[in-house]
PDB file of C-alpha atoms in Angstrom:
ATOM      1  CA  UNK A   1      19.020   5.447  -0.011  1.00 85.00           C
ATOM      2  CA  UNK A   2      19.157   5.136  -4.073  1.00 87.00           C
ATOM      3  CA  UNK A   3      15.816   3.860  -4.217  1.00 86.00           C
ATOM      4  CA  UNK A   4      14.194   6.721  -2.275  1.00 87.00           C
ATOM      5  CA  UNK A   5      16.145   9.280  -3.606  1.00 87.00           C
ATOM      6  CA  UNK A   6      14.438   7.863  -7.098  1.00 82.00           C
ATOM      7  CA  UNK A   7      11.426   8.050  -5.568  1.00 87.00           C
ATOM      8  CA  UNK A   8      11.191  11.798  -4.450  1.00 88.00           C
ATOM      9  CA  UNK A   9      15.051  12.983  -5.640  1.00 85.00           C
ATOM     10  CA  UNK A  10      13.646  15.412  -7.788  1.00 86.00           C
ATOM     11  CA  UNK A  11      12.814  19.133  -7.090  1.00 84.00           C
ATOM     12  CA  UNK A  12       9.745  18.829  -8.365  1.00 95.00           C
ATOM     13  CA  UNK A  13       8.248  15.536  -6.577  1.00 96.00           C
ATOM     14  CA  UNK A  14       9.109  17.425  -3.064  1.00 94.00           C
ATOM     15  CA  UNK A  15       7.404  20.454  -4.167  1.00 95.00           C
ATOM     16  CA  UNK A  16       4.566  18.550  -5.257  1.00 97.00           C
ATOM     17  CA  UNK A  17       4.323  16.777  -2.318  1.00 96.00           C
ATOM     18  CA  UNK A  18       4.727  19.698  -0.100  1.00 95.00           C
ATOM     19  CA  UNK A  19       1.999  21.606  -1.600  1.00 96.00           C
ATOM     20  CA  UNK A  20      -0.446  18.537  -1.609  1.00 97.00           C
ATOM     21  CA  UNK A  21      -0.206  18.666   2.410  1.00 94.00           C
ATOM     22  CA  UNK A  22      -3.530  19.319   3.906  1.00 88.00           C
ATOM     23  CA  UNK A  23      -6.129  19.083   1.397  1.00 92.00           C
ATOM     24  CA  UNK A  24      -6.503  17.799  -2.243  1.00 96.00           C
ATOM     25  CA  UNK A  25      -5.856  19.892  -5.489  1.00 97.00           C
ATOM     26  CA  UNK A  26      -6.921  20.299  -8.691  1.00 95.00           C
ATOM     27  CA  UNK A  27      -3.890  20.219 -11.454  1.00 94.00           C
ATOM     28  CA  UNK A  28      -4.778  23.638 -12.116  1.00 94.00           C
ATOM     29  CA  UNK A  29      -3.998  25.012  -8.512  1.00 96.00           C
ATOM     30  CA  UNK A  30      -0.340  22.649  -8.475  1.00 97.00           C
ATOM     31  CA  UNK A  31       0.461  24.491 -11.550  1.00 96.00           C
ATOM     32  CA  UNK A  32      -0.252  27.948 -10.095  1.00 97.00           C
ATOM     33  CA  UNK A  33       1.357  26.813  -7.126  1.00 97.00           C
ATOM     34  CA  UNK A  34       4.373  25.877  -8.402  1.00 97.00           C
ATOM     35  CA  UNK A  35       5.176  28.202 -11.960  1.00 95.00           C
ATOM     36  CA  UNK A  36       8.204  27.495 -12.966  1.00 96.00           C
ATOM     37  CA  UNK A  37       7.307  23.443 -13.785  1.00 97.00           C
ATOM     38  CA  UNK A  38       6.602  22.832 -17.148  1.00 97.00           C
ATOM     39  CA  UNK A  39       3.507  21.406 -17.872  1.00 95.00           C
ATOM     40  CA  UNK A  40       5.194  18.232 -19.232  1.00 96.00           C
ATOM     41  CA  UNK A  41       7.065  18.040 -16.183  1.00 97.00           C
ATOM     42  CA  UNK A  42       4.248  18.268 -13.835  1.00 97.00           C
ATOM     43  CA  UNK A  43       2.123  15.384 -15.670  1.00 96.00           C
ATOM     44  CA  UNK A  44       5.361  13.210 -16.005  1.00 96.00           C
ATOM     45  CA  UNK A  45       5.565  13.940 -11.928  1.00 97.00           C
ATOM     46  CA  UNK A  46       2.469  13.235 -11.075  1.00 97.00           C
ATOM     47  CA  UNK A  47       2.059   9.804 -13.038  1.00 97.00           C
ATOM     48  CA  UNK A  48       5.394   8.903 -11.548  1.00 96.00           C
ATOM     49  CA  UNK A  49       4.020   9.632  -7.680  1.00 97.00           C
ATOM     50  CA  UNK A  50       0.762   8.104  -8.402  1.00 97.00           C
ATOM     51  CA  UNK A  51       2.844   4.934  -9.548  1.00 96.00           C
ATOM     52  CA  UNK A  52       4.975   4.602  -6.384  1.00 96.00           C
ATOM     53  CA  UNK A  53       1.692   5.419  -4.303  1.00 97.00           C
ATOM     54  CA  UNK A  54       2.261   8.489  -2.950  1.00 97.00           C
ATOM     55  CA  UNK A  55      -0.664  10.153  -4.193  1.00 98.00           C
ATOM     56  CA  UNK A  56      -3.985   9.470  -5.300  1.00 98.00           C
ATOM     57  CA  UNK A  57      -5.823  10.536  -8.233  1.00 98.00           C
ATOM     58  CA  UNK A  58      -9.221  10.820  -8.981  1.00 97.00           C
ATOM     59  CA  UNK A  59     -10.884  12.110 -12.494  1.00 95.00           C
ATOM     60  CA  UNK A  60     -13.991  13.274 -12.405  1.00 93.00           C
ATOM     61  CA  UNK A  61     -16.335  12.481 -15.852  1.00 91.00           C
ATOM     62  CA  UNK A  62     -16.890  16.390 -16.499  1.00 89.00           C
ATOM     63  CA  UNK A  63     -16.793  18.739 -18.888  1.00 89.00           C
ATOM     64  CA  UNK A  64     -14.086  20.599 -18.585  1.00 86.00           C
ATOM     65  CA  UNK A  65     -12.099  17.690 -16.946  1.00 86.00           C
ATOM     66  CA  UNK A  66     -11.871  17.514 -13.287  1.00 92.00           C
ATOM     67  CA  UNK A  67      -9.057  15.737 -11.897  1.00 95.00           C
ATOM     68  CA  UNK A  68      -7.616  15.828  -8.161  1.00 97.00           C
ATOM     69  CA  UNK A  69      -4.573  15.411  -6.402  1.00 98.00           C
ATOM     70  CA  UNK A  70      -3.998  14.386  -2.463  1.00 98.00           C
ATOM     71  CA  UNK A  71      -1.311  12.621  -0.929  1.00 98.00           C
ATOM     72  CA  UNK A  72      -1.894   8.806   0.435  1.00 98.00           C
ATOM     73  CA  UNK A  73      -0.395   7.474   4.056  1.00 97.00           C
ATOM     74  CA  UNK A  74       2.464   6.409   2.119  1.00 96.00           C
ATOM     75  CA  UNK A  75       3.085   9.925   0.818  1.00 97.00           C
ATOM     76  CA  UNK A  76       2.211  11.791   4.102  1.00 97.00           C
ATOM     77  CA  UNK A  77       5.066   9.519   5.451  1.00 96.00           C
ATOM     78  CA  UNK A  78       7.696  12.143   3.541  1.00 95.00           C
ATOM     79  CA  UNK A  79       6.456  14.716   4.786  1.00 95.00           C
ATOM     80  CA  UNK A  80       8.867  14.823   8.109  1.00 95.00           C
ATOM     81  CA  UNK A  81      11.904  14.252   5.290  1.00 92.00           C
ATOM     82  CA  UNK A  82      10.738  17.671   3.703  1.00 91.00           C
ATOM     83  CA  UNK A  83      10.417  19.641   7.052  1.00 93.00           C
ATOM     84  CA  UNK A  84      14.070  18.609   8.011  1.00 95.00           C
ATOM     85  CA  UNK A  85      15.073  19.694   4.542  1.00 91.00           C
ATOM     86  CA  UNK A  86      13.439  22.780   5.292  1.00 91.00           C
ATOM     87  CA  UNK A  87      14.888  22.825   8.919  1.00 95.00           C
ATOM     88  CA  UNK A  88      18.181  22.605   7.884  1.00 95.00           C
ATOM     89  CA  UNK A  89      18.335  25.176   4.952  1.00 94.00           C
ATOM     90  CA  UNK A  90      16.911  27.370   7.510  1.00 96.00           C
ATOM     91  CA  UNK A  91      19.304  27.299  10.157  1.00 95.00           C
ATOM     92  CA  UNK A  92      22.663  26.907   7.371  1.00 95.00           C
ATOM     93  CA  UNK A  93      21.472  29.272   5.048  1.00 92.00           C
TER      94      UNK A  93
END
């Protein structure tokens, strides 16, 4: 349990996670989608998801930068934990 509570513990990695569901996004849109994260926070998240292989990355050689977000199999794998978290605040509070 200590290792995957490292893994996605934080706030921020299961918001992340739930709003990469369904399509990729652009760093941009994640930090729209989610205001109150820093944007030191949201970097430091990101590289730390895309180094347990939860979700992929891909820059794009543009100018400005392009960079996307999606989640990998691995990562689509916690989405079930998330909608019981979500289940249960539901129904207790």
């Amino acid at each position: 349990m200590r290792k995957g509570m490292d893994i996605i513990g934080s706030r921020w990695k299961l918001l992340i996670i739930e709003n990469l569901k369904g399509e990729r996004k652009r760093y941009g849109e994640l930090k729209r989608l989610i205001p109150s994260i820093s944007e030191k926070m949201l970097i430091q998240e990101l590289k730390s998801l895309v180094e347990f292989g939860l979700v992929e990355k891909k820059s794009y050689p543009e100018i400005p930068p392009k960079v996307e977000y999606w989640l990998t199999e691995k990562g689509k794998e916690v989405l079930p934990i998330i909608q019981s978290i979500i289940d249960w605040s539901d129904r207790n509070f």
